[in-house]
One Martini backbone bead per residue (centre of mass of N, CA, C, O) as a GRO file, in nm:
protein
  244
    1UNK     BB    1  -2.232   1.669  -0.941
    2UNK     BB    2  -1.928   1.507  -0.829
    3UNK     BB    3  -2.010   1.194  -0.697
    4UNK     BB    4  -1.838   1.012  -0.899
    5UNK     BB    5  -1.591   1.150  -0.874
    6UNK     BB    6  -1.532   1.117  -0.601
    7UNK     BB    7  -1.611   0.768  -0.554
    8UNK     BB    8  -1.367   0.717  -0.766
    9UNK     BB    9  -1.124   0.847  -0.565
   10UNK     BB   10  -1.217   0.686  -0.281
   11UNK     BB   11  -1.118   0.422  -0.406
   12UNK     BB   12  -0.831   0.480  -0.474
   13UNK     BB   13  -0.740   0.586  -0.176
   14UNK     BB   14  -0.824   0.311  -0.041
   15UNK     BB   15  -0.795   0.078  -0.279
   16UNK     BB   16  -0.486   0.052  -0.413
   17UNK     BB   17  -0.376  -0.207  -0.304
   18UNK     BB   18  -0.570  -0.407  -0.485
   19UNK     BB   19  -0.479  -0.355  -0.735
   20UNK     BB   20  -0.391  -0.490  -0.991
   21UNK     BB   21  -0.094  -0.478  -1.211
   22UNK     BB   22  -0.274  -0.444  -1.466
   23UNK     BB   23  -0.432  -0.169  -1.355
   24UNK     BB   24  -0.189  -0.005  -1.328
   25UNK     BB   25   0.019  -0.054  -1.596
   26UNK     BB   26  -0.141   0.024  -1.859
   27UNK     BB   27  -0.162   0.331  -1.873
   28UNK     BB   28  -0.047   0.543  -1.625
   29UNK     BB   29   0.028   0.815  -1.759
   30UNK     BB   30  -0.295   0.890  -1.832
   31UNK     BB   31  -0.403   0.869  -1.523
   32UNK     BB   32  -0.220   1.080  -1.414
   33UNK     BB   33  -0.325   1.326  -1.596
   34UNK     BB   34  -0.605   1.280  -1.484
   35UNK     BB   35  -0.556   1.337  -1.182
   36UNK     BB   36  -0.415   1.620  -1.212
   37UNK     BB   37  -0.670   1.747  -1.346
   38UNK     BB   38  -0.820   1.704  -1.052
   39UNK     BB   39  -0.582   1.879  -0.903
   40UNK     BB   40  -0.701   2.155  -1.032
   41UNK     BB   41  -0.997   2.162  -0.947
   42UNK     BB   42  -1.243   2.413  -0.872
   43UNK     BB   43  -1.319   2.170  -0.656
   44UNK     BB   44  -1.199   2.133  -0.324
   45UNK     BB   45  -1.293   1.799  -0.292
   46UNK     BB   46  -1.197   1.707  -0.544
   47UNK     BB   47  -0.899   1.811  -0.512
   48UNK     BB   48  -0.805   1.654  -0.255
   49UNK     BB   49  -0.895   1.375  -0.315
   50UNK     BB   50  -0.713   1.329  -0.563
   51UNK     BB   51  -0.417   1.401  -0.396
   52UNK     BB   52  -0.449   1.139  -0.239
   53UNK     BB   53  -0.478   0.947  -0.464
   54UNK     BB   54  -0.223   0.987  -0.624
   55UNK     BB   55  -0.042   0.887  -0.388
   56UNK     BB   56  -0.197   0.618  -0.401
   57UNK     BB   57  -0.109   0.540  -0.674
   58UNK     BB   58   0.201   0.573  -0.705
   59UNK     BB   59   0.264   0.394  -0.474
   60UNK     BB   60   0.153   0.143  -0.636
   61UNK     BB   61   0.324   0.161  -0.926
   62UNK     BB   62   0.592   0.158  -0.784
   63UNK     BB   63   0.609  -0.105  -0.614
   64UNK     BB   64   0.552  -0.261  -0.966
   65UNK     BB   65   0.824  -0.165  -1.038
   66UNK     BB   66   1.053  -0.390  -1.223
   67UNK     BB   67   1.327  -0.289  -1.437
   68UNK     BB   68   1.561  -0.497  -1.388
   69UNK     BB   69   1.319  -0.753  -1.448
   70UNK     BB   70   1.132  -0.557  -1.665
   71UNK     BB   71   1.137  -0.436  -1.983
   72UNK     BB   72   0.793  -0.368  -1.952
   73UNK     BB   73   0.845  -0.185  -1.727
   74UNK     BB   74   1.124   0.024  -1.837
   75UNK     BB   75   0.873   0.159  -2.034
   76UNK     BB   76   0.708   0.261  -1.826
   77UNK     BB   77   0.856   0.419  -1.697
   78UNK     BB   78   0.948   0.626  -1.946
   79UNK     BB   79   0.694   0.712  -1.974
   80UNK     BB   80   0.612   0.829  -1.697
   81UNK     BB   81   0.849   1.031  -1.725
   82UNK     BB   82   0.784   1.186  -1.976
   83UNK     BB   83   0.488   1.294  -1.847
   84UNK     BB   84   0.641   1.443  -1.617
   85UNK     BB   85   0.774   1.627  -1.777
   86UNK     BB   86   0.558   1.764  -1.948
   87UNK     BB   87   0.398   1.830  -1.689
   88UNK     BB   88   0.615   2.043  -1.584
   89UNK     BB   89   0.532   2.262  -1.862
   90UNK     BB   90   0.322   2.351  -1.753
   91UNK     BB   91   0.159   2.668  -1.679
   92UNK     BB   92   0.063   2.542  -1.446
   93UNK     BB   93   0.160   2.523  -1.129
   94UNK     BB   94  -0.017   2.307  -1.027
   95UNK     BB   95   0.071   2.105  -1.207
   96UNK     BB   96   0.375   2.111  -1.177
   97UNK     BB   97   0.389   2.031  -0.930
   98UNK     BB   98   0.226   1.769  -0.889
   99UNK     BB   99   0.437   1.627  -1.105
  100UNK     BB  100   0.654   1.557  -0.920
  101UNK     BB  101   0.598   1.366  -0.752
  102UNK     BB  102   0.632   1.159  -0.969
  103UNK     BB  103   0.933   1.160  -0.984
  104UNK     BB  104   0.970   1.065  -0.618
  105UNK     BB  105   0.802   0.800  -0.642
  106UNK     BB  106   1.006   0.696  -0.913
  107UNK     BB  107   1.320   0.709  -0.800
  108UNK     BB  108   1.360   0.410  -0.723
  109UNK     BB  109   1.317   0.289  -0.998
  110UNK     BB  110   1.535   0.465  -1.149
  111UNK     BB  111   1.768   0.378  -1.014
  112UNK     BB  112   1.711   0.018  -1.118
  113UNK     BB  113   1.742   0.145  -1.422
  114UNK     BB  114   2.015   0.337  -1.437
  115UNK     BB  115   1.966   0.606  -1.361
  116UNK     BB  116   2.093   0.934  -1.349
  117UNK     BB  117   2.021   1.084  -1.038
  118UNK     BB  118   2.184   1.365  -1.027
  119UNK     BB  119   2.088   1.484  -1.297
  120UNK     BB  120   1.793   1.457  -1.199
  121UNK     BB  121   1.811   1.639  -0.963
  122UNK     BB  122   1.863   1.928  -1.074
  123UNK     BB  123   1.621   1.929  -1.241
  124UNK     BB  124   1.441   1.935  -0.996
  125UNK     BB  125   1.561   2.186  -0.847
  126UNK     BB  126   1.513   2.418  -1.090
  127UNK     BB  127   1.202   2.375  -1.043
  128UNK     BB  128   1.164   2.453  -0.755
  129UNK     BB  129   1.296   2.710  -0.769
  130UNK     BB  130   1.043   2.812  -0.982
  131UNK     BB  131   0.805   2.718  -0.756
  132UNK     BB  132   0.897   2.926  -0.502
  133UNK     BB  133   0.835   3.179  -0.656
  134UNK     BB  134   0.543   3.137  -0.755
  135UNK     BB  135   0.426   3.110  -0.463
  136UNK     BB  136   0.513   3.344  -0.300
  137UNK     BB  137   0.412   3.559  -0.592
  138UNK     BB  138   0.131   3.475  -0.650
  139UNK     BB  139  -0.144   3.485  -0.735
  140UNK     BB  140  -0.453   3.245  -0.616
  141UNK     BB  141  -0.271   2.974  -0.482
  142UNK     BB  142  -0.256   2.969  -0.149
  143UNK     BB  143  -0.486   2.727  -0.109
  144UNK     BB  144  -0.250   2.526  -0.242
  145UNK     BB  145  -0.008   2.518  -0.100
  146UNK     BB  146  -0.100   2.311   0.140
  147UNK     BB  147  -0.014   2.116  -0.081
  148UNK     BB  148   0.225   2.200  -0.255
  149UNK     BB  149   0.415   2.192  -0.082
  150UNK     BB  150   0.450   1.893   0.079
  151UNK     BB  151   0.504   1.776  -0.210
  152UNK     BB  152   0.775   1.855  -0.253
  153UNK     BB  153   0.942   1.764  -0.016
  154UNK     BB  154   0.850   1.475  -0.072
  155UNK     BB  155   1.021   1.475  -0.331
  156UNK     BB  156   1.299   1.551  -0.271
  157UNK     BB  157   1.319   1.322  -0.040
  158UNK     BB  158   1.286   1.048  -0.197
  159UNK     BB  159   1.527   1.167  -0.420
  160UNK     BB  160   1.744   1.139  -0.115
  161UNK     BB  161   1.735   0.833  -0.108
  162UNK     BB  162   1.874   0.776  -0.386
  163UNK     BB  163   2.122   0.913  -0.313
  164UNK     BB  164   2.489   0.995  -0.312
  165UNK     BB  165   2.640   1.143  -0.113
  166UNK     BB  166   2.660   1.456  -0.078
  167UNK     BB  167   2.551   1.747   0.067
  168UNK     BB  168   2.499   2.045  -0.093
  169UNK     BB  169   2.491   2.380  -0.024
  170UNK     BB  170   2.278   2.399  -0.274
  171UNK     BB  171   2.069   2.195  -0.154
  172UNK     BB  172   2.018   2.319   0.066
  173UNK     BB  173   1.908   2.566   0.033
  174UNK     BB  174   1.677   2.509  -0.120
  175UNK     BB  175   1.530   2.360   0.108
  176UNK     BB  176   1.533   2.616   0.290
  177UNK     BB  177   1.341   2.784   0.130
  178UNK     BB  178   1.110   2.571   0.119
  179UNK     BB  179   1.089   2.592   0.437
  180UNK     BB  180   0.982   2.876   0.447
  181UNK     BB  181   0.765   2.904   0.317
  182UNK     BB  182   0.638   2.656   0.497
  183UNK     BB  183   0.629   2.866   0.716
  184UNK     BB  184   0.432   3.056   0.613
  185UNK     BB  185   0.189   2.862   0.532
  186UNK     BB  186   0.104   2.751   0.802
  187UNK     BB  187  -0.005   2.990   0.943
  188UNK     BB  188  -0.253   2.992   0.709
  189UNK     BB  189  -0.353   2.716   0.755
  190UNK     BB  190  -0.566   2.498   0.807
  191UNK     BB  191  -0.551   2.256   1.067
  192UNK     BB  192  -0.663   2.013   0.848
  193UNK     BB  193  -0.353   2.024   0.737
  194UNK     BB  194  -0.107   2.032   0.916
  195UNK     BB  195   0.006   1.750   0.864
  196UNK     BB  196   0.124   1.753   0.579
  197UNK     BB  197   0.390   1.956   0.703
  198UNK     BB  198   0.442   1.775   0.865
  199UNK     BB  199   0.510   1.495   0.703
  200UNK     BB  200   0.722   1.663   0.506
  201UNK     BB  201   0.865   1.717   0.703
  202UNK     BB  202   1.003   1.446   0.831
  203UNK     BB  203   1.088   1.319   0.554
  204UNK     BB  204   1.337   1.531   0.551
  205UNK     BB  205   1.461   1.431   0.764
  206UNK     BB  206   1.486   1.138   0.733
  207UNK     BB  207   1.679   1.160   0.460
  208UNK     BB  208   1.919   1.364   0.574
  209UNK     BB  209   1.961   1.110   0.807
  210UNK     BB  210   2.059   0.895   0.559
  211UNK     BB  211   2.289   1.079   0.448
  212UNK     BB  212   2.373   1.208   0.768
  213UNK     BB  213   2.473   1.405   0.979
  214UNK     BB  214   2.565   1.674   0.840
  215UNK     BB  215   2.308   1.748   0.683
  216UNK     BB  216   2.109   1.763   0.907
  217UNK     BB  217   2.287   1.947   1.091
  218UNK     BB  218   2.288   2.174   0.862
  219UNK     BB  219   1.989   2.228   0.808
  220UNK     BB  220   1.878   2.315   1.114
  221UNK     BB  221   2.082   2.537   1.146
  222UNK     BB  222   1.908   2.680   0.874
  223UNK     BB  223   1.600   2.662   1.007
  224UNK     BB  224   1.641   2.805   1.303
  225UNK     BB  225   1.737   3.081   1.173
  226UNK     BB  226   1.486   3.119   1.070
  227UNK     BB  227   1.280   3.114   1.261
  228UNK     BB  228   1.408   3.360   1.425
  229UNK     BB  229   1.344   3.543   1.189
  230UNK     BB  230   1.008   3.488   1.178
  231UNK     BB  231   0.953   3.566   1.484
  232UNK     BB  232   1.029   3.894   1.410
  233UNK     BB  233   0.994   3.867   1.062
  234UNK     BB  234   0.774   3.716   0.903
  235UNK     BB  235   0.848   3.848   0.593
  236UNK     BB  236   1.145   3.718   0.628
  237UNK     BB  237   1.128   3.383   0.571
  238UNK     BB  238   1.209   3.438   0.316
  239UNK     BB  239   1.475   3.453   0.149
  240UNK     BB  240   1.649   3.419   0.479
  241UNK     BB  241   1.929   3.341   0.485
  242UNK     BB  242   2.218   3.243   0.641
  243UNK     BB  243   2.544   3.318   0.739
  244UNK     BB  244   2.852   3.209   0.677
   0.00000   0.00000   0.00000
């Protein structure tokens, strides 16, 4: 039934750094929307191969985009962002959170034509703790997590590459709180899931590496803390984070 789009999303992820520049960025936009509606797909195969062709199509997207040094580049830019908004404000979790990866995907072009990337973390960080909370507690997403939290990660991770200055405390919490949960959906994902929440805790260290050793030194800190409560009450490793 679904063997066309299938063997067409197989394509995106496999080949997408084959496509023109012309093919990457003629509509952007409207293909992210229509990827992310097959990322949100009620067969399982389907829903995860999007998932995979996304993250490859939106990192040849962004590699293509050069908004400093091309007017026409700033505006697909600016597109692009406009669609990310829109959909962050979708009614659907699970839209809602991949619709993030575009942020994070995004977030070195958005630095490049001079957006105030400060301003955007915050908003950023606002979604997230409201799709951590929508996670932790809503029915019938559990499936979904094992996907939908390593996206987050990532894109948090790649736009704490764009930030300068230190990282503060209410955004290591954040951090905190959303590696709680990836440690909680850990334990019951499928095993050939698990490399998704390694390959995202990675991401994440590598970046607050980057920012210093203090922000990671920080962030261990209060994750090992977690860890220690996690082994002894599984039930409270979300939202028990380490007391000042």
């Amino acid at each position: 039934r679904y063997k066309v789009v299938i063997a067409a999303l197989e394509v995106v992820k496999e080949r997408a750094a084959l496509f023109q520049e012309r093919l990457l960025l003629e509509s952007p936009d409207k293909i992210y929307a229509a990827l992310l509606n097959l990322c949100a797909h009620s067969n399982r195969d389907v829903k995860y191969l999007a998932l995979e062709a996304t993250d490859a199509w939106l990192g040849q997207v962004a590699a293509q985009l050069q908004p400093a040094k091309n007017p026409e580049h700033k505006t697909i830019l600016l597109r692009m962002w406009k669609k990310c908004t829109e959909l962050v404000s979708d009614e659907r979790v699970r839209v809602r959170c991949f619709a993030l990866r575009g942020y994070g995907a995004m977030a070195k072009a958005a630095k490049e034509s001079g957006q105030d990337m400060g301003k955007m973390w915050k908003k950023l960080a606002e979604k997230v703790k409201v799709i951590i909370v929508h996670i932790s507690t809503e029915d019938g997403i559990a499936a979904d997590a094992e996907q939908m939290l390593p996206d987050l990660v990532i894109s948090l991770a790649d736009f704490l590459l764009q930030l300068t200055g230190e990282v503060s405390e209410v955004d290591l919490e954040i951090l905190d709180n959303l590696c709680g949960v990836l440690l909680q959906q850990y334990q019951t994902a499928l095993n050939s899931r698990h490399f998704l929440f390694h390959r995202a805790f990675y991401s994440l260290l590598y970046a607050l590496h980057f920012r210093g050793h203090s922000a990671l030194s920080h962030f261990l800190e209060r994750v090992v803390y977690r860890g220690v409560i996690f082994s002894v009450q599984p039930e409270d490793a979300v939202g028990y984070a380490r007391p000042d």
